[in-house]
Protein backbone atom coordinates (compact mmCIF):
# COMPACT_ATOMS: atom_id res chain seq x y z
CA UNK A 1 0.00 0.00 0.00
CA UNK A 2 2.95 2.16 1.27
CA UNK A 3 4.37 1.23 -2.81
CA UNK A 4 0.99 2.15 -4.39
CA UNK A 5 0.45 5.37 -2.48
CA UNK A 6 4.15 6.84 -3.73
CA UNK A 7 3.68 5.44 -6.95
CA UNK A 8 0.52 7.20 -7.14
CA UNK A 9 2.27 10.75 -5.69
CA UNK A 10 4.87 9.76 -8.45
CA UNK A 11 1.81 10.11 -11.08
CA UNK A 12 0.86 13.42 -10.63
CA UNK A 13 4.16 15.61 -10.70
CA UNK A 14 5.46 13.60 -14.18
CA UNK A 15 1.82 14.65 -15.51
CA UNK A 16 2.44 18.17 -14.75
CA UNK A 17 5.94 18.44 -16.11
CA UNK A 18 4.70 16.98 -19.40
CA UNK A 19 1.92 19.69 -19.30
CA UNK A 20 4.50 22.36 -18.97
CA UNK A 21 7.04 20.84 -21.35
CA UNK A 22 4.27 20.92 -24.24
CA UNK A 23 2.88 24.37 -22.92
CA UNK A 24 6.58 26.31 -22.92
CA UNK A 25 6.59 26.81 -26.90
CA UNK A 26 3.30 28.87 -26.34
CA UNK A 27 4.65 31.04 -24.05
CA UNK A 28 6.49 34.29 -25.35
CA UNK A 29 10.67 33.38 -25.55
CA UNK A 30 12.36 36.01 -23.21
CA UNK A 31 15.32 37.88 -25.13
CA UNK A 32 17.35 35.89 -22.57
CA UNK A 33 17.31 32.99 -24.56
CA UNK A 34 18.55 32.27 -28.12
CA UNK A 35 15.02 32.84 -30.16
CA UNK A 36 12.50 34.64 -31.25
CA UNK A 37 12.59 38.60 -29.90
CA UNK A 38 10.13 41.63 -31.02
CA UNK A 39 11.24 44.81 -33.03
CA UNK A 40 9.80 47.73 -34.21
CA UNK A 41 10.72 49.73 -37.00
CA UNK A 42 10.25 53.26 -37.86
CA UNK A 43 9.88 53.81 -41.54
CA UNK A 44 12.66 56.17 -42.55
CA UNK A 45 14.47 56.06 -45.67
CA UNK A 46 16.92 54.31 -46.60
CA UNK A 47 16.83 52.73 -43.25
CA UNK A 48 13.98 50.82 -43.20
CA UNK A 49 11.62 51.18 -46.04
CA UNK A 50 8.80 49.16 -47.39
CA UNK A 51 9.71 46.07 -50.00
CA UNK A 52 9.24 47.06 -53.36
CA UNK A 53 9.02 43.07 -54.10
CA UNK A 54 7.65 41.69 -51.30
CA UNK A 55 4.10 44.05 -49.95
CA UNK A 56 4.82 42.58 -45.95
CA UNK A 57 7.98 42.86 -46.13
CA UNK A 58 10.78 45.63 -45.07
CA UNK A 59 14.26 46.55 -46.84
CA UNK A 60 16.58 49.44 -46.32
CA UNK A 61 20.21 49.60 -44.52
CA UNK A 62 19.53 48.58 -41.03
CA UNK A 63 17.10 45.55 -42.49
CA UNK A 64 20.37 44.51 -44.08
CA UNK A 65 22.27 45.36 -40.82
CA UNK A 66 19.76 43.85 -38.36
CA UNK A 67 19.51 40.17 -40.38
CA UNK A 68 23.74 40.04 -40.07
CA UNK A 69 23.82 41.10 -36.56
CA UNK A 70 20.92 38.25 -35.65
CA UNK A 71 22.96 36.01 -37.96
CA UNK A 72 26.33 36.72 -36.22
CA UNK A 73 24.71 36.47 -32.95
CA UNK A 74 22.58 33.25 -33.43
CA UNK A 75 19.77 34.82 -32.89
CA UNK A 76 16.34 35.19 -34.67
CA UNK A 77 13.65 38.26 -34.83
CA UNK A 78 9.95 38.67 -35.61
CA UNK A 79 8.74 42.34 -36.63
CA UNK A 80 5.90 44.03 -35.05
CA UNK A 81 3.28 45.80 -36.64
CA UNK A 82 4.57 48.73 -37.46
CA UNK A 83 2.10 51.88 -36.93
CA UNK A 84 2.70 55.38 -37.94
CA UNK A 85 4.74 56.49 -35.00
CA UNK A 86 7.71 58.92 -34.35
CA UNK A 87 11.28 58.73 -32.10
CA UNK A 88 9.09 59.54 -29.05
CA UNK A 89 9.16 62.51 -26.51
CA UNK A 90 8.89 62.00 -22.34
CA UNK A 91 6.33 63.47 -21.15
CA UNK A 92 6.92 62.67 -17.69
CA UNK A 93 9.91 61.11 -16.07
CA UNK A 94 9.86 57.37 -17.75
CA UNK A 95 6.40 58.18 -19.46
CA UNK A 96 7.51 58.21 -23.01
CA UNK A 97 5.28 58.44 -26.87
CA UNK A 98 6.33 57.09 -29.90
CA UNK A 99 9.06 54.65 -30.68
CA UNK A 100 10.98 54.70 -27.45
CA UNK A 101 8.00 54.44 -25.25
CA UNK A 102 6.93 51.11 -27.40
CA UNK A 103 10.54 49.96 -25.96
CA UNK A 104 9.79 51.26 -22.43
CA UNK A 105 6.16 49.24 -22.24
CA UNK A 106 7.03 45.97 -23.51
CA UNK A 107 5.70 46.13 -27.14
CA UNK A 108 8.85 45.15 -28.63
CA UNK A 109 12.24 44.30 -27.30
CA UNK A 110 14.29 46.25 -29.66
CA UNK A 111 13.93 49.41 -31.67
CA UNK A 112 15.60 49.76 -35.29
CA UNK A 113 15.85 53.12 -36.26
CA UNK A 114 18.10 56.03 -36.68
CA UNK A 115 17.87 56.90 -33.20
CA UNK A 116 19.99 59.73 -31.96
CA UNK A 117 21.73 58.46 -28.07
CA UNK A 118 21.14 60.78 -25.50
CA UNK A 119 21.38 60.68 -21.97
CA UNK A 120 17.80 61.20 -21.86
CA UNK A 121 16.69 58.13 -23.73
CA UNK A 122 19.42 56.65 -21.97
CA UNK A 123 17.49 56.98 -18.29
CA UNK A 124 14.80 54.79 -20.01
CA UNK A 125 16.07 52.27 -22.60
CA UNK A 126 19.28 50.60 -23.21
CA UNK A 127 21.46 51.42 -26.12
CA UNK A 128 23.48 49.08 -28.76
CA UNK A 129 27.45 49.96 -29.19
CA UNK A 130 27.23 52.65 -32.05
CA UNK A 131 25.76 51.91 -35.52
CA UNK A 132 27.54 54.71 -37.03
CA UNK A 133 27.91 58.23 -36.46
CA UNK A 134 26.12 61.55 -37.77
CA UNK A 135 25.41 65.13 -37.06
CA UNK A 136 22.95 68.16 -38.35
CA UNK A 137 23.24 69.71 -41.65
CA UNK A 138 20.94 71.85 -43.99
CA UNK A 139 19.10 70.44 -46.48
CA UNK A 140 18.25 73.13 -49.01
CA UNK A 141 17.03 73.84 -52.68
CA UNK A 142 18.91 76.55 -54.39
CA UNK A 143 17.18 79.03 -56.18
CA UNK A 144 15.92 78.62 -59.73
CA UNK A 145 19.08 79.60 -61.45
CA UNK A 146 16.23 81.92 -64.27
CA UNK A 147 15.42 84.39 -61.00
CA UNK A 148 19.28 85.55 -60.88
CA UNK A 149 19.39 85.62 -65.01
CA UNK A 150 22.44 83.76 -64.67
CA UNK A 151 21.39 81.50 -67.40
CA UNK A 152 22.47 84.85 -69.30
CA UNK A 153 25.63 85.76 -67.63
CA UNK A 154 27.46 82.30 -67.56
CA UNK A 155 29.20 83.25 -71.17
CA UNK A 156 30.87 86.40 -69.25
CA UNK A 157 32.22 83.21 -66.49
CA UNK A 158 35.52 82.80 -67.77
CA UNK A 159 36.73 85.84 -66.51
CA UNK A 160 36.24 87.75 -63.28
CA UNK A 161 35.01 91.38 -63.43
CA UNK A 162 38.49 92.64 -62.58
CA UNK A 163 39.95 91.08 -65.73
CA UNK A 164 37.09 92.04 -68.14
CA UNK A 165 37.33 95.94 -66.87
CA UNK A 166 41.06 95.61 -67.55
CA UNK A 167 40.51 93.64 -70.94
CA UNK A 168 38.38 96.88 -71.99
CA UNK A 169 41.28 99.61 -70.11
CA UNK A 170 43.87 97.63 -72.56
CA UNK A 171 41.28 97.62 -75.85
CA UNK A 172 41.45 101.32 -75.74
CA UNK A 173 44.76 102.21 -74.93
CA UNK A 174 46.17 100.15 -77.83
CA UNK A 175 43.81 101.88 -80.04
CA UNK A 176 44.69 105.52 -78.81
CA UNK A 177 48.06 104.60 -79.08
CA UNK A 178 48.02 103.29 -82.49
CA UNK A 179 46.07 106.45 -83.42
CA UNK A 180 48.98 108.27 -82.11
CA UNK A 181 51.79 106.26 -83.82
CA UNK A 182 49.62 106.91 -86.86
CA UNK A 183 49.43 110.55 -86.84
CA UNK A 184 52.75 111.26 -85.49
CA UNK A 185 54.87 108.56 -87.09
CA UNK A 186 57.00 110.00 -89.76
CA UNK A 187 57.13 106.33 -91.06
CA UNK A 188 53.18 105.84 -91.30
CA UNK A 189 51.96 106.21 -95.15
CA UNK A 190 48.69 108.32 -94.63
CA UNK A 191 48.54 108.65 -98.44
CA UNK A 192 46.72 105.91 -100.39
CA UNK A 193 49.18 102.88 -100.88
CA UNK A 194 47.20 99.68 -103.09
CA UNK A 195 44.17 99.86 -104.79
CA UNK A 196 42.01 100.85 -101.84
CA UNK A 197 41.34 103.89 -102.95
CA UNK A 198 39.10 104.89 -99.21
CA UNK A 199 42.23 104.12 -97.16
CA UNK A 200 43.05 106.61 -94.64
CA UNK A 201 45.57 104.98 -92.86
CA UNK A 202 45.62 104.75 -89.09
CA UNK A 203 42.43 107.33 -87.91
CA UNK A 204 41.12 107.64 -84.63
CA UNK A 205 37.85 105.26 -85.89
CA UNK A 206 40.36 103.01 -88.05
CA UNK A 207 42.75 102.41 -85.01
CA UNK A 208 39.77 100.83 -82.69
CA UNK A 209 38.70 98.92 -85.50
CA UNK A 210 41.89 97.53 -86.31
CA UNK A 211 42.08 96.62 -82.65
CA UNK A 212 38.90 95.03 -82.52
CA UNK A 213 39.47 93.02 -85.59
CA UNK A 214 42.51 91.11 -84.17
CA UNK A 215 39.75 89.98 -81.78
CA UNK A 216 38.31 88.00 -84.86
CA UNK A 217 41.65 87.29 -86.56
CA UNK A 218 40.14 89.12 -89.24
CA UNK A 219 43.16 91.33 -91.52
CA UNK A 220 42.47 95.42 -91.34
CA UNK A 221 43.38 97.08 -94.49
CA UNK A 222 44.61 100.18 -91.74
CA UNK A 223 47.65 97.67 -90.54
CA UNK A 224 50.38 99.85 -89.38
CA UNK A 225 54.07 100.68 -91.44
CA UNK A 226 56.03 101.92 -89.13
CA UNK A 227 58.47 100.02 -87.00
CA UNK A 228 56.62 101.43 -83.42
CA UNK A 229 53.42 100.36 -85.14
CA UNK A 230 54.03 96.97 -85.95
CA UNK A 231 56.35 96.07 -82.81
CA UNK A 232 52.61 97.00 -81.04
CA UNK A 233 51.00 95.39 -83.14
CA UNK A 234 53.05 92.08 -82.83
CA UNK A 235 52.27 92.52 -78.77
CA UNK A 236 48.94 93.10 -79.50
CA UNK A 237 48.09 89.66 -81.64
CA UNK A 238 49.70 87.75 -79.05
CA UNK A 239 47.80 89.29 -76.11
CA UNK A 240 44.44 89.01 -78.76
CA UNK A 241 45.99 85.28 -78.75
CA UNK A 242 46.39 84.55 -74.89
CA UNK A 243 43.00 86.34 -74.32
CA UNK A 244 40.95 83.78 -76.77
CA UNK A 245 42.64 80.57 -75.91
CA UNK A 246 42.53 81.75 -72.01
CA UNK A 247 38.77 82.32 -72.41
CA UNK A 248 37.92 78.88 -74.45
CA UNK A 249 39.69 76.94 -71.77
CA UNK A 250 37.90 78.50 -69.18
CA UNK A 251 34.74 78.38 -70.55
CA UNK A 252 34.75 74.33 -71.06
CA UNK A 253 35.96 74.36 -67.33
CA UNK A 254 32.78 75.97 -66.29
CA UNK A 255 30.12 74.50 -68.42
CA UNK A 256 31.44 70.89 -68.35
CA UNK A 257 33.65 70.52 -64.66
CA UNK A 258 31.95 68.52 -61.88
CA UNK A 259 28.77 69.87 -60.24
CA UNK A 260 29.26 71.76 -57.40
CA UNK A 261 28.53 70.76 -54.06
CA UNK A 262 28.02 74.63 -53.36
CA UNK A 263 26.47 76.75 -55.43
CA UNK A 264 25.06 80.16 -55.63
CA UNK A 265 23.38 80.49 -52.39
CA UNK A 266 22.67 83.14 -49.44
CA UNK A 267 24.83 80.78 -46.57
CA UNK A 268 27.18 78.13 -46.36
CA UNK A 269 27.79 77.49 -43.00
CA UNK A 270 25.29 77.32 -39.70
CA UNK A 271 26.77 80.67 -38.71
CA UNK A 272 25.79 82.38 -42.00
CA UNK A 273 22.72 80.70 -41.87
CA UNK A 274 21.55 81.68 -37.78
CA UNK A 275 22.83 86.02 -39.15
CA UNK A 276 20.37 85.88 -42.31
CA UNK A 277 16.87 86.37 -42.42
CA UNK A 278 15.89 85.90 -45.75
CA UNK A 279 15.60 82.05 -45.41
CA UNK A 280 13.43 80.55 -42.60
CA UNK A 281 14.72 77.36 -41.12
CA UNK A 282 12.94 74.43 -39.00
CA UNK A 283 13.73 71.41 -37.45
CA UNK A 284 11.48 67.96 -35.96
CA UNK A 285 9.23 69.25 -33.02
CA UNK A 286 9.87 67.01 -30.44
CA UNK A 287 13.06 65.09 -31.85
CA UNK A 288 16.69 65.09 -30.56
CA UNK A 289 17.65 67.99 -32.51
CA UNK A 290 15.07 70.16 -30.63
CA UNK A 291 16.20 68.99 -27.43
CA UNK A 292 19.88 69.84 -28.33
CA UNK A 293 19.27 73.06 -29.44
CA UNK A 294 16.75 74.26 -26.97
CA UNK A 295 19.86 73.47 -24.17
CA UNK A 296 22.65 74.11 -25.26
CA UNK A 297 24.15 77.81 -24.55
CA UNK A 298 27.08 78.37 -27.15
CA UNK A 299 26.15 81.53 -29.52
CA UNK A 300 25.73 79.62 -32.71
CA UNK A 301 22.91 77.17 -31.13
CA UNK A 302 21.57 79.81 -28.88
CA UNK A 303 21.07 81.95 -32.34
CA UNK A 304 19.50 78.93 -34.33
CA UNK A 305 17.16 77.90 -31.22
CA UNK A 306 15.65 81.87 -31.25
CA UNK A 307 14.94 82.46 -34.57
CA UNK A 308 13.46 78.53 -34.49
CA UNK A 309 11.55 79.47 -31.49
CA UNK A 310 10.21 82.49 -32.04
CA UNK A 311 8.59 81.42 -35.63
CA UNK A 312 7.64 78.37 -33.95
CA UNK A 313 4.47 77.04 -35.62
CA UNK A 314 5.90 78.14 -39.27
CA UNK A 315 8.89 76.19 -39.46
CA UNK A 316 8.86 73.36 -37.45
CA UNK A 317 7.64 70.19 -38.87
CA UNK A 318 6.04 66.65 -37.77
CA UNK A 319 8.28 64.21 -39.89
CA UNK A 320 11.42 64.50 -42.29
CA UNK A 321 9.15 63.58 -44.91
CA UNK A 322 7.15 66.90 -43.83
CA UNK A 323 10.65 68.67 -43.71
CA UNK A 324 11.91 67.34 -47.27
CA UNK A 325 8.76 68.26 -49.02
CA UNK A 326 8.88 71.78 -47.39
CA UNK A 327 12.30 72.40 -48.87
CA UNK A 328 11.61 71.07 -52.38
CA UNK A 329 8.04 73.38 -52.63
CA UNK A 330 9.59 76.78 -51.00
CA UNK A 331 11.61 77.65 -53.88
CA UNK A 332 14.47 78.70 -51.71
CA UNK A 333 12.88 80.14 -48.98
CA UNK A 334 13.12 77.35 -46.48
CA UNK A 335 16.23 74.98 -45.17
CA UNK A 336 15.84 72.37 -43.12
CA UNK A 337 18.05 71.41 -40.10
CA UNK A 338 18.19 67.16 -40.16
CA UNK A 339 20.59 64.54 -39.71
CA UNK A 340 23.25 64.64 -42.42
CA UNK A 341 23.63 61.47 -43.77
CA UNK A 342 19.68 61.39 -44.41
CA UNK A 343 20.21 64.76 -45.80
CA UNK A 344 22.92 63.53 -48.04
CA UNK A 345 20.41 60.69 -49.05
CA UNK A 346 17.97 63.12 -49.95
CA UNK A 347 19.88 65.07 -51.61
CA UNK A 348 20.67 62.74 -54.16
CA UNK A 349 17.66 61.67 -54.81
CA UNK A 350 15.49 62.53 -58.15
CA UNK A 351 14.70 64.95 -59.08
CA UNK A 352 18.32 65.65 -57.61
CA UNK A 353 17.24 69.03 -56.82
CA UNK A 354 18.51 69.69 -53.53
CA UNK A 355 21.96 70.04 -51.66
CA UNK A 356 23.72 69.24 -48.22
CA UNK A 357 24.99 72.37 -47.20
CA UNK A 358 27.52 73.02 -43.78
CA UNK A 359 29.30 70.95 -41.69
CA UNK A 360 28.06 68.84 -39.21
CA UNK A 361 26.90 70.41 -36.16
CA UNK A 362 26.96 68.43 -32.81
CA UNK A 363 28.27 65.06 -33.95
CA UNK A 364 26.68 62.20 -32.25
CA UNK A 365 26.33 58.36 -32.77
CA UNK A 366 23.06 56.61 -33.71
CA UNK A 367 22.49 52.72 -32.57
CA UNK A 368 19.29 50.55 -31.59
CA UNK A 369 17.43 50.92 -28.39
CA UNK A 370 16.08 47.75 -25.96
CA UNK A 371 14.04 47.37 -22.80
CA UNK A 372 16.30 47.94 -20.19
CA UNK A 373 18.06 45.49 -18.33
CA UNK A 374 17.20 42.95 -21.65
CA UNK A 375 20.47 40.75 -22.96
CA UNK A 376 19.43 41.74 -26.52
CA UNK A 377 21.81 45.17 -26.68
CA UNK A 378 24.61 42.81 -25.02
CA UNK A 379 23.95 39.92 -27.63
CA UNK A 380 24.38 42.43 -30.55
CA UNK A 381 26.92 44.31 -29.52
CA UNK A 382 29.51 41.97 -29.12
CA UNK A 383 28.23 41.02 -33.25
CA UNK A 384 28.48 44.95 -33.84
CA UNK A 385 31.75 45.09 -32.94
CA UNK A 386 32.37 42.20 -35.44
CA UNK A 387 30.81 43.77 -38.33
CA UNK A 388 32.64 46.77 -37.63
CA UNK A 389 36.10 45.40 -37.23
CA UNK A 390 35.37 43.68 -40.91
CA UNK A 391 34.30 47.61 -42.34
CA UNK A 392 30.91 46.59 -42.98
CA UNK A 393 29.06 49.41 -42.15
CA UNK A 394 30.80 51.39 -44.95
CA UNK A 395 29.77 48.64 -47.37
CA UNK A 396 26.30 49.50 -46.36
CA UNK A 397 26.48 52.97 -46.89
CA UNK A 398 28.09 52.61 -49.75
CA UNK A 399 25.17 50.69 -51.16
CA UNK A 400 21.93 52.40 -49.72
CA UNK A 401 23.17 55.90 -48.94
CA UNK A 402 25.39 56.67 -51.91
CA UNK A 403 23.54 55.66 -54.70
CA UNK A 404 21.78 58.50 -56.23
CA UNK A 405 22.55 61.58 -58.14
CA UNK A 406 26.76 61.85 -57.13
CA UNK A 407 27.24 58.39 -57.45
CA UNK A 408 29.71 59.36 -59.99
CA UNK A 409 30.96 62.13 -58.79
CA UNK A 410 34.78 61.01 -57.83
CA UNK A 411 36.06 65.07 -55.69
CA UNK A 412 33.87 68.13 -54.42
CA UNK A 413 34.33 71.48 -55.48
CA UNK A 414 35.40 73.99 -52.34
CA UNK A 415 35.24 77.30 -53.47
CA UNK A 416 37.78 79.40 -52.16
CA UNK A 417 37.08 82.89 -52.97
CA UNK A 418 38.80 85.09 -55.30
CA UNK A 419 40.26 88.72 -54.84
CA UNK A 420 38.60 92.03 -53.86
CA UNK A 421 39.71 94.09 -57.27
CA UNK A 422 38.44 90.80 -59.39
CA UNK A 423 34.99 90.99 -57.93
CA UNK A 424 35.21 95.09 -56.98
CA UNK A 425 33.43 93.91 -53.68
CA UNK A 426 30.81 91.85 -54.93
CA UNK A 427 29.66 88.24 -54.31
CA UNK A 428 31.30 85.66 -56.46
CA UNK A 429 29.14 83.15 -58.17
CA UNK A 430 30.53 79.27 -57.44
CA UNK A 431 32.18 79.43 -60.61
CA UNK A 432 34.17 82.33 -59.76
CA UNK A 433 37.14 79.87 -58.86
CA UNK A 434 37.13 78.57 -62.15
CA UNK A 435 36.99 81.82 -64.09
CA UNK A 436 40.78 83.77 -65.17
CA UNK A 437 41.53 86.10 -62.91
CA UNK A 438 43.77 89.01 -62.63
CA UNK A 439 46.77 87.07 -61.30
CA UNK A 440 46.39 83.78 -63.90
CA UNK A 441 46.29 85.82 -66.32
CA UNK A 442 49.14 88.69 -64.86
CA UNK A 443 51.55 87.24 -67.60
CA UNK A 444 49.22 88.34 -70.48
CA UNK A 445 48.60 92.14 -69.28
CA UNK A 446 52.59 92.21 -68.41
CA UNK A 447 52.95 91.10 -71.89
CA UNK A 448 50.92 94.24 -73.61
CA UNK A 449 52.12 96.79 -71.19
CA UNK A 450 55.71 96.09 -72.42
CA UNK A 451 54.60 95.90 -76.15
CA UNK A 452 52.86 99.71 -75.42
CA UNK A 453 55.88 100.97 -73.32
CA UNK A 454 58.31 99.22 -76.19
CA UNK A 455 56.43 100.85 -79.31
CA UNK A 456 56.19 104.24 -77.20
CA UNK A 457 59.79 104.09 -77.13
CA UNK A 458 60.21 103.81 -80.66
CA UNK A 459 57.85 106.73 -82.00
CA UNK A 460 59.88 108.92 -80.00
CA UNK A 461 63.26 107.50 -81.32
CA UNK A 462 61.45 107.95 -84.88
CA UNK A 463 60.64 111.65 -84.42
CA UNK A 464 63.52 112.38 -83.10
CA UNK A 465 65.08 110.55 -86.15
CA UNK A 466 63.01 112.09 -88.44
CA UNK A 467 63.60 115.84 -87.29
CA UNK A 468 67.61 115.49 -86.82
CA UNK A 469 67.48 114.24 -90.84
CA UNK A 470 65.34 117.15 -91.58
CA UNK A 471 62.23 115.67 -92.35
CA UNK A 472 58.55 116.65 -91.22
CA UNK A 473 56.05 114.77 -89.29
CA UNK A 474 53.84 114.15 -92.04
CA UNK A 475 50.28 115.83 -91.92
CA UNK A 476 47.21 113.96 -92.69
CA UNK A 477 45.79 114.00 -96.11
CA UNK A 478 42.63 116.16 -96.34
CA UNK A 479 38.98 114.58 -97.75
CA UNK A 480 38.41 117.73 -100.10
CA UNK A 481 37.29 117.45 -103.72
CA UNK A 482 40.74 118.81 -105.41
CA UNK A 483 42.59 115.41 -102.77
CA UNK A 484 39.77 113.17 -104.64
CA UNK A 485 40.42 114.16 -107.61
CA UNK A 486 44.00 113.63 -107.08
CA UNK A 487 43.54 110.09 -105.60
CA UNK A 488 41.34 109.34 -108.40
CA UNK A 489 43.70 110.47 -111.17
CA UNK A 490 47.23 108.74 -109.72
CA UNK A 491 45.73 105.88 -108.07
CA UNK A 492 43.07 104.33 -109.44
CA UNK A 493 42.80 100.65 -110.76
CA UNK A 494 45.26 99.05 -113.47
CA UNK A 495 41.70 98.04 -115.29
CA UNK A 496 41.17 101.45 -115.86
């Protein structure tokens, strides 16, 4: 009986264990284990964006990152629904919205999304190691280049204001001076030579257009005799020469170089964009990049957070999406303050209309969130720091982030600036780099001014010739009707 009675004790507890050994697959796996754990995305792309091939499923970077993590790590993950939610703000202390308060409840054990670390979200969830790191930049559309007409000025590119005003200075001092070498040459044949019978020789009007015509290569019938005159006029081809070759070469630089990553635009920098007013700028309500620049005290941020705050409801948005659209419909009006390397992502995306402009401003590091105190963040990271050591993020980015409009590009354009006197205080274009200035093209002015100063030289040696063998500066030939009568008798065609 004593036998029966244990025997019958021994009944019960094997029943139960099998109950419980056939019941444990229902039960949710903890992240503890090696199995199954919940995520949530955030749409955002090219993070995590919906499969163009498969309707329930998800692609984008951190997809691709988050299946070689789990696969690293032996470990396996089911996606939750994902509704339209945002990063998440606290409310109260531990009482978040949004993404990280899906993390805080329970709803999922990890969170894939660009999220920003902060001490803040720190207090509440647990962070990965580092994904990779970012910081804000200004997404902006530049102007339709039609409102600054400089669809119509881009032929005047090659050279710089300072260099065209001088081209012009040089234009009519040769002229003037072969009008003077001309009139006071006593070498200069002012009477008709050939069959021309109109020649006049070198006259105020003739000397500019004999100038001008070197321009097109085209021969004057005016050309100079005289030593001075043709020792300028030598000078003066070559300069003509250096001039058209300097301005073809520049010209194919400027309409066929490499985009530029800056362009015509009223800022460059945070600092020029937080002094100007002509732009509005926003940012995410609610998002890391509020709560950085609503705290932090430097000048720069304490500017950007003013003009943000004080025009409040106009130019902050709900969603980058909101943001992106914003830039691409205000026509240059608005810039928007995001994450740079989504703002490089949209900014080389069709219709490849918008730019990344600045430097990153407060760099920080981006990486996946989990309920705190879960072995998930401590399972990945160790897989993280795998992936890394192998340079696998930059495969990734290489792939999902740089794939768009500069995939090709191979350097970026900085512009440097050029000179006060080649501008005369004005603002440069971006091509101004490009264009000849004053100093490349030193060597060609130097050139003229020596031909001028050398043919100078020699009308004075020639009148002072002239006079000590007792000859007279010629005088012009009048236009009266006894002269044409004259030119018309002696020098008229061997036909007639």
């Amino acid at each position: 009986m004593a036998m029966e009675s244990v025997k019958g004790r021994g009944v019960v507890p094997c029943v139960v264990a099998i109950l419980l050994c056939t019941a444990v697959p229902l039960l949710p796996v903890r992240a503890e284990s090696h199995g199954n754990f919940t995520v949530k995305l955030l749409l955002e792309e090219p993070y995590v964006m919906k499969s163009q091939t498969d309707p329930t499923g998800y692609e984008g970077m951190f997809i691709d990152l988050l299946d070689d993590l789990t696969k690293t790590a032996g470990l396996s993950y089911i996606i939750h629904a994902v509704p339209e939610v945002r990063y998440g703000t606290e409310h109260s202390p531990g009482n978040w919205t949004g993404l990280i308060g899906s993390i805080v409840s329970g709803e999922a054990q990890l969170a894939v999304a660009p999220l920003t670390m902060t001490a803040k979200r720190q207090s509440s969830v647990d962070f990965t190691q580092p994904i990779m790191s970012s910081g804000l930049r200004i997404l902006y559309k530049p102007p339709d280049p039609w409102s600054d007409k400089e669809s119509f000025a881009i032929l005047l590119a090659p050279f710089t204001a300072g260099v065209w005003v001088l081209l012009l200075l040089m234009f009519v001092a040769v002229s003037v001076l072969f009008y003077l070498i001309g009139r006071f040459s006593p070498y200069e044949d002012h009477a008709f030579v050939g069959k021309a019978a109109t020649y006049e020789g070198l006259t105020f009007v003739n000397s500019f257009l004999y100038s001008f015509s070197s321009f097109t290569f085209q021969g004057y019938t005016a050309a100079p005799r005289s030593m001075s005159g043709r020792v300028l006029a030598a000078f003066w081809w070559m300069f003509v020469l250096l001039v058209v070759v300097a301005y073809t070469a520049s010209l194919c630089a400027v309409l066929l170089a490499f985009k530029p990553s800056i362009t015509s635009i009223p800022f460059a920098t945070f600092d020029e964009l937080s002094q100007q007013s002509h732009v509005a700028y926003g940012i995410v309500e609610g998002g890391s990049t509020e709560y950085y620049l609503s705290r932090n005290q430097r000048p720069l941020q304490r500017r950007l957070w003013g003009s943000i705050s004080a025009n409040r409801e106009a130019v902050m948005v709900k969603s980058v999406e909101e943001g992106v659209r914003r830039v691409r419909a205000s026509a240059g009006q608005y810039a928007f303050i995001m994450e740079g390397p989504m703002a490089e992502y949209e900014s080389e995306q069709a219709p490849c209309d918008l730019m990344t402009v600045g430097e990153e401003l407060n760099e920080h590091s981006w990486a996946f969130a989990c309920q705190k105190g879960n072995a998930i963040c401590s399972q990945l990271n160790t897989a993280i720091l795998k992936l890394k050591e192998q340079d696998y993020i930059y495969g990734l980015k290489k792939k999902w982030l740089h794939q768009g409009c500069n995939r090709d590009d191979t350097a970026e354009y900085i512009y440097q600036g050029v000179s006060y006197f080649d501008t005369f205080g004005g603002t440069p274009k971006y091509y101004a780099d490009r264009s000849v200035t004053l100093r490349r093209f030193g060597i060609g002015f130097l050139a003229i001014l020596i031909g001028m100063t050398l043919s100078t030289c020699l009308l004075v040696a020639e009148i002072f010739h002239a006079k000590r063998r007792g000859s007279p500066v010629p005088q012009r030939m009048g236009r009266g009707r006894e002269d044409q009568e004259r030119i018309d008798r002696e020098y008229r065609d061997d036909d007639h």
